[in-house]
mmCIF file of N, CA and C in Angstrom:
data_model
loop_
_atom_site.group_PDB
_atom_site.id
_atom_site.type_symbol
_atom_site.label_atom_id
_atom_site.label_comp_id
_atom_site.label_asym_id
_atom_site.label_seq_id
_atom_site.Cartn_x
_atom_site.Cartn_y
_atom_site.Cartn_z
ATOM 1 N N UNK A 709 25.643 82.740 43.388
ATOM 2 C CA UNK A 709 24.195 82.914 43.468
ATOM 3 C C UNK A 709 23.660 83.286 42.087
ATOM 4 N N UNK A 710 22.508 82.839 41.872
ATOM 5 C CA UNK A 710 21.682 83.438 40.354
ATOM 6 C C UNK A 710 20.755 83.979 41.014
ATOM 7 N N UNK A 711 20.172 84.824 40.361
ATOM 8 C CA UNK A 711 18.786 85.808 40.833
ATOM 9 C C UNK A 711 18.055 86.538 39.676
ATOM 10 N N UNK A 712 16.977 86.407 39.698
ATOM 11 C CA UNK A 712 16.588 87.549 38.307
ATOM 12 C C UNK A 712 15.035 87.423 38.443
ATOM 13 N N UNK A 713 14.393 88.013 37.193
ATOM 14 C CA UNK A 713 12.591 88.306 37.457
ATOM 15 C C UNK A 713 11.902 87.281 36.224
ATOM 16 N N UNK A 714 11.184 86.932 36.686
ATOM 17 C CA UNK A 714 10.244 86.410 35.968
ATOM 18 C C UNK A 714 9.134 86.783 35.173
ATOM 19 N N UNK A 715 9.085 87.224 34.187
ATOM 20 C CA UNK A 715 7.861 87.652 33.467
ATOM 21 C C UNK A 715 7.388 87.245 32.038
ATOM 22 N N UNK A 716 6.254 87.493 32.016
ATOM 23 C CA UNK A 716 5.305 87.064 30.724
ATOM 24 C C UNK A 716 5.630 87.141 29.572
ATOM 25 N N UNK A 717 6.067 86.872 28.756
ATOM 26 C CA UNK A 717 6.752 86.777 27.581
ATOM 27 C C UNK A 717 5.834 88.610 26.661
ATOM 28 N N UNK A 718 4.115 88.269 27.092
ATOM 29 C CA UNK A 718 3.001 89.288 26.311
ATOM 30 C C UNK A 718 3.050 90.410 26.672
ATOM 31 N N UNK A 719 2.852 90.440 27.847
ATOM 32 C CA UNK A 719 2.847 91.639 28.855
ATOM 33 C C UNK A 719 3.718 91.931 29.545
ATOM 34 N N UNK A 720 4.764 91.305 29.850
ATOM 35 C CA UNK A 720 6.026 92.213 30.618
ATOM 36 C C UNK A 720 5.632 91.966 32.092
ATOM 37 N N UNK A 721 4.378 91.579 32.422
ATOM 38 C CA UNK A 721 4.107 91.616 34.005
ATOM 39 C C UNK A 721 4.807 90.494 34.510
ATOM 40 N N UNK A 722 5.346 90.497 35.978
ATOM 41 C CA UNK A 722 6.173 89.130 36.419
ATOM 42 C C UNK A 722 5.213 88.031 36.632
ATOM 43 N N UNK A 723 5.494 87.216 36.495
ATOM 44 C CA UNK A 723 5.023 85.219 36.923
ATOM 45 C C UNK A 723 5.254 85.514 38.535
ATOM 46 N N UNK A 724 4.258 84.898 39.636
ATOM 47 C CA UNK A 724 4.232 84.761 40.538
ATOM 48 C C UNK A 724 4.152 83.697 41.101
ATOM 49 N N UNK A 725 4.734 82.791 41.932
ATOM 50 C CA UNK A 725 4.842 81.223 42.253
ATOM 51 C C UNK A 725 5.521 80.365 41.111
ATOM 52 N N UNK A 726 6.463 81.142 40.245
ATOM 53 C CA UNK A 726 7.188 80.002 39.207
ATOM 54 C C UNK A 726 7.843 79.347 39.777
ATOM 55 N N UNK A 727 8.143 77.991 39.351
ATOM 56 C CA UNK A 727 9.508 77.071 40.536
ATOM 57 C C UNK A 727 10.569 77.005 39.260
ATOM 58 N N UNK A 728 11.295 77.404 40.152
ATOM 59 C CA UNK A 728 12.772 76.947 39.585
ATOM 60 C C UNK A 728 13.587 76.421 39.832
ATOM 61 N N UNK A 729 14.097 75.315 39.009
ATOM 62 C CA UNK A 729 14.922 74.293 39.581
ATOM 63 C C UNK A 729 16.197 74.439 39.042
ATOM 64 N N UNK A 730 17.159 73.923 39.729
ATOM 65 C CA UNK A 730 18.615 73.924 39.472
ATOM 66 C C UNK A 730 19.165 72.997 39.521
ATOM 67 N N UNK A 731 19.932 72.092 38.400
ATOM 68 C CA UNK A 731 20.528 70.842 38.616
ATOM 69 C C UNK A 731 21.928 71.589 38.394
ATOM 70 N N UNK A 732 22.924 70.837 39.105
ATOM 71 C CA UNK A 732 24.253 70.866 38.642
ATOM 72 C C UNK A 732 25.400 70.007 39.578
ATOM 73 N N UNK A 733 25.838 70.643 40.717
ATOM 74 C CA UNK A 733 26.139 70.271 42.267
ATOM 75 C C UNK A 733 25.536 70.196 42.650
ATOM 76 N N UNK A 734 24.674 69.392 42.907
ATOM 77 C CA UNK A 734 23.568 68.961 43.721
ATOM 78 C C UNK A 734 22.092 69.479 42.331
ATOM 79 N N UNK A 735 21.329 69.641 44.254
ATOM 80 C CA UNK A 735 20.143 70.750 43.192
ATOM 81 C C UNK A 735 19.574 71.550 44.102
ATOM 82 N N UNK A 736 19.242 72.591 43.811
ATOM 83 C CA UNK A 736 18.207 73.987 44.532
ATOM 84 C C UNK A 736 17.220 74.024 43.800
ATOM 85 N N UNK A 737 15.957 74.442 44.512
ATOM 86 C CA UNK A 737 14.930 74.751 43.960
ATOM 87 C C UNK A 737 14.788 76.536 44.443
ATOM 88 N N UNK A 738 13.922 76.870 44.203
ATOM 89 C CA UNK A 738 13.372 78.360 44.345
ATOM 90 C C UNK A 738 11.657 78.919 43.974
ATOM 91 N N UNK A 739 11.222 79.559 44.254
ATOM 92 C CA UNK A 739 10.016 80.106 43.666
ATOM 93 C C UNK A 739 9.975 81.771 43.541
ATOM 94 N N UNK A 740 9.566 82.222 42.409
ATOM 95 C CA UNK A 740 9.122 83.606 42.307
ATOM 96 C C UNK A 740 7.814 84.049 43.334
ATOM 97 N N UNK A 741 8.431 85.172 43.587
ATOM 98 C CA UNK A 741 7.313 86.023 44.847
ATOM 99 C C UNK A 741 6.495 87.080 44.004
ATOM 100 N N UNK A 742 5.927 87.381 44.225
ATOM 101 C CA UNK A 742 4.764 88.315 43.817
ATOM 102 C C UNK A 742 5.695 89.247 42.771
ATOM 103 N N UNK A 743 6.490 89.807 42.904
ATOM 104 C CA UNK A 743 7.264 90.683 41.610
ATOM 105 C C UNK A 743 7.537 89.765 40.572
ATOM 106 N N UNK A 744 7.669 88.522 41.078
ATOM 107 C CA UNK A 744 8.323 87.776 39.983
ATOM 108 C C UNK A 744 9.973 87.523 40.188
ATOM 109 N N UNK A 745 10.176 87.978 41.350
ATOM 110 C CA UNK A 745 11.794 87.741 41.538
ATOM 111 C C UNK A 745 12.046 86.008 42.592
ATOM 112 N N UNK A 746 13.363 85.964 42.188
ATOM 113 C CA UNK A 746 13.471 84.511 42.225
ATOM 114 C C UNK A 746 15.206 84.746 43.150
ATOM 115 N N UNK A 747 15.427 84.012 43.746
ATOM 116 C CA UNK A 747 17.027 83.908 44.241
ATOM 117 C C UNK A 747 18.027 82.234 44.471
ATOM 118 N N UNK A 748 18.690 82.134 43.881
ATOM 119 C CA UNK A 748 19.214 80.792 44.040
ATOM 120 C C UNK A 748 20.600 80.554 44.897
ATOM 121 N N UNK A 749 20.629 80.693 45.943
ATOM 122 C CA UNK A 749 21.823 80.774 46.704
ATOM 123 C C UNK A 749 23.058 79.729 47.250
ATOM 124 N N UNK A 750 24.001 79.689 47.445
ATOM 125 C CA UNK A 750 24.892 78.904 47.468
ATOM 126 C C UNK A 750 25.196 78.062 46.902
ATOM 127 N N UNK A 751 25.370 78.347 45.484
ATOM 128 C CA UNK A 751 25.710 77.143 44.495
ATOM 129 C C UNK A 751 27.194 77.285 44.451
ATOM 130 N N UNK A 752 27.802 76.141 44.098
ATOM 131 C CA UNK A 752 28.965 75.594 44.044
ATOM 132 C C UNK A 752 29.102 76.448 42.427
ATOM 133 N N UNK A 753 30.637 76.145 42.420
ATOM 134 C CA UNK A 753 31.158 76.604 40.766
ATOM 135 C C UNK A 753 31.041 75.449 40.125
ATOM 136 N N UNK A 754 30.592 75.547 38.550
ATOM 137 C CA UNK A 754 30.114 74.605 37.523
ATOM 138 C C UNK A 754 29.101 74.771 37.067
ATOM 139 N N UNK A 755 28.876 74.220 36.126
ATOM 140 C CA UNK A 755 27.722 74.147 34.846
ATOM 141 C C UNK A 755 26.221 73.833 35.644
ATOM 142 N N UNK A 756 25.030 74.869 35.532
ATOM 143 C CA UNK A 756 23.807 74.235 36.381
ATOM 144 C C UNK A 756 23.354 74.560 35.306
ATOM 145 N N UNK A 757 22.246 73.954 34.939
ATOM 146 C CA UNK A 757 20.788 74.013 34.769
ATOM 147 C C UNK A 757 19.669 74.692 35.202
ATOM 148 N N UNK A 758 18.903 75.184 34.405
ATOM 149 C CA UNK A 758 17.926 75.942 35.142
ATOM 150 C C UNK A 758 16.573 75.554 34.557
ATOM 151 N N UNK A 759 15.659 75.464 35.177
ATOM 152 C CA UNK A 759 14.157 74.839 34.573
ATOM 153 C C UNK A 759 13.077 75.847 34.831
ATOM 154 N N UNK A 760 12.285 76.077 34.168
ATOM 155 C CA UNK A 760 11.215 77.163 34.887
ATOM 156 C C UNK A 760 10.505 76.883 34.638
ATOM 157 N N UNK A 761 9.084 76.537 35.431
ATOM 158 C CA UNK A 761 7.893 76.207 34.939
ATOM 159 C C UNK A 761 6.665 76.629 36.057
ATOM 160 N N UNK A 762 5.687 77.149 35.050
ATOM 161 C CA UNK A 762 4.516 78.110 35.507
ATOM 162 C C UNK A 762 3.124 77.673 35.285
ATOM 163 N N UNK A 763 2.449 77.499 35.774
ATOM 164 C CA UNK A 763 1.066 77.439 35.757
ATOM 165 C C UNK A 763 0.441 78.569 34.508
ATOM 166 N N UNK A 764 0.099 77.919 33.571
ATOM 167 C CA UNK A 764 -0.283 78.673 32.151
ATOM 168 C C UNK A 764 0.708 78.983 31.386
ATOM 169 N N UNK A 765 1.957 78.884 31.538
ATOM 170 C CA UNK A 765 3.183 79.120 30.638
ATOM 171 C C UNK A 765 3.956 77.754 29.863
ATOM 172 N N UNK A 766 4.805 78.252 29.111
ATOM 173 C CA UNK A 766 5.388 77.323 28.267
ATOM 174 C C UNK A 766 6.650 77.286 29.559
ATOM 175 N N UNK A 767 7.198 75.986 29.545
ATOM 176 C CA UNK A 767 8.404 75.549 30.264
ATOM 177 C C UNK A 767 9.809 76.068 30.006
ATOM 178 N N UNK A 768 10.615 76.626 30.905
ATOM 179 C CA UNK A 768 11.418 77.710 29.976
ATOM 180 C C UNK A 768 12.775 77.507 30.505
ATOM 181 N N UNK A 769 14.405 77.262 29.827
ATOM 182 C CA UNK A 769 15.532 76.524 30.363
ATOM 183 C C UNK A 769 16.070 77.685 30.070
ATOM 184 N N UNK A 770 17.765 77.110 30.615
ATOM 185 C CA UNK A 770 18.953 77.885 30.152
ATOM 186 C C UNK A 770 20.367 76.951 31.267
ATOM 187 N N UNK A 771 21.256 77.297 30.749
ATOM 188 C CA UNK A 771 22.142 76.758 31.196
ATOM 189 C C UNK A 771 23.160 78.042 31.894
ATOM 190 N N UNK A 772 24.032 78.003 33.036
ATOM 191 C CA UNK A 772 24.633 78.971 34.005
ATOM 192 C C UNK A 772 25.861 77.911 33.967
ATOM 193 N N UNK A 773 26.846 78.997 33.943
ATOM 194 C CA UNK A 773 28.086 78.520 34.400
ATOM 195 C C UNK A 773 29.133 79.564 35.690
ATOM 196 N N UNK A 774 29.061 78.880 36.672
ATOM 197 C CA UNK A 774 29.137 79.941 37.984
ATOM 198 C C UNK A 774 30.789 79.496 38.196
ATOM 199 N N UNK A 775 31.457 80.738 38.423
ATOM 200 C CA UNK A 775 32.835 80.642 39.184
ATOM 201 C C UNK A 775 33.278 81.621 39.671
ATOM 202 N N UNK A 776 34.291 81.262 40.955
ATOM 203 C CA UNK A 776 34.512 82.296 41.885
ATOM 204 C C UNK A 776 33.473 82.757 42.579
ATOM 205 N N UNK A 777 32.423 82.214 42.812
ATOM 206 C CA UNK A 777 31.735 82.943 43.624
ATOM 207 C C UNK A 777 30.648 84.303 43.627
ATOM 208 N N UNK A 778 31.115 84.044 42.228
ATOM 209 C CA UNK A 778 30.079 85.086 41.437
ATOM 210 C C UNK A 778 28.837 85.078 41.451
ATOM 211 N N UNK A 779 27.868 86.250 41.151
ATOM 212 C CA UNK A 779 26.584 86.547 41.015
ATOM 213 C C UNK A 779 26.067 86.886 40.046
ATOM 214 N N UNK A 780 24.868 85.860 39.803
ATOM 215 C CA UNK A 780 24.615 86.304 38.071
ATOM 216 C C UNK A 780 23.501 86.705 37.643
ATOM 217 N N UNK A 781 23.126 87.223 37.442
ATOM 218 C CA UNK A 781 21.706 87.493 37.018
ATOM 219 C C UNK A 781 21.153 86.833 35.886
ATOM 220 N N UNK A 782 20.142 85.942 35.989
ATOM 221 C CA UNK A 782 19.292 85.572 34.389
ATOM 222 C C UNK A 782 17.625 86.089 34.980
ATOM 223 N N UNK A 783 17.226 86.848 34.118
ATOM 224 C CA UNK A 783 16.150 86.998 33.750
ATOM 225 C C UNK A 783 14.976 86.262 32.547
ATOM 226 N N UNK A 784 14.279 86.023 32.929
ATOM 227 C CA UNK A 784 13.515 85.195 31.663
ATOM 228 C C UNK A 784 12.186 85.586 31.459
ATOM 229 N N UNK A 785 11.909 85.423 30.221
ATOM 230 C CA UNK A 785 10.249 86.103 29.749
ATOM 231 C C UNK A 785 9.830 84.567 29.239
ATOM 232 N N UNK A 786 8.216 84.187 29.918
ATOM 233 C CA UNK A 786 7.942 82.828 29.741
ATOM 234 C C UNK A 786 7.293 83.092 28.690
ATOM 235 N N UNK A 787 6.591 82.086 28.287
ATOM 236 C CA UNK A 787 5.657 81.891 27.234
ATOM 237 C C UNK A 787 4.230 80.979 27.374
ATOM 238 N N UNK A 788 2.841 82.256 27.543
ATOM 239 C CA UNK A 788 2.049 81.514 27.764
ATOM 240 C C UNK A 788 1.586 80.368 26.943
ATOM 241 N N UNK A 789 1.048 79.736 27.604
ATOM 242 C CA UNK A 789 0.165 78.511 26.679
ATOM 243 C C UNK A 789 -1.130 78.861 26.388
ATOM 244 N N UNK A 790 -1.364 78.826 24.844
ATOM 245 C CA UNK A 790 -2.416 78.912 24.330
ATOM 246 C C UNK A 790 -3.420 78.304 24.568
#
């Protein structure tokens, strides 16, 4: 599983309704809830992708590499658009 918070790169406050997508084994999507927290559950082990993108923010990646069954946390600070 990945899980973590979403927030504003300026202010520290969380992104609410960000989607996040996951390519890797397959794909999951997700959305941030009002804190800004996000959960991606039952992913297979291997290399995913992660995409984040927000209404007024800059589009924001990273790459996860999951094994054993592990739980990972990524957190990300977006970047509004000017």
């Amino acid at each position: 599983a990945i899980y973590g918070v979403i927030t504003d790169q300026n202010t520290g406050k969380p992104v609410k309704n960000a989607e996040i997508a996951c390519d890797g084994i397959g794909k999951k999507n997700a959305r941030t809830n009002a804190s800004g927290y996000y959960e991606l559950i039952n992913l297979e082990d291997g290399k995913w992708k992660i995409k984040i993108k927000a209404k007024g923010f800059r589009k924001g990646t990273s790459k996860v590499e999951i094994s054993g069954e592990g739980t990972y946390e990524q957190n990300y600070e977006l970047k509004p658009k000017k």
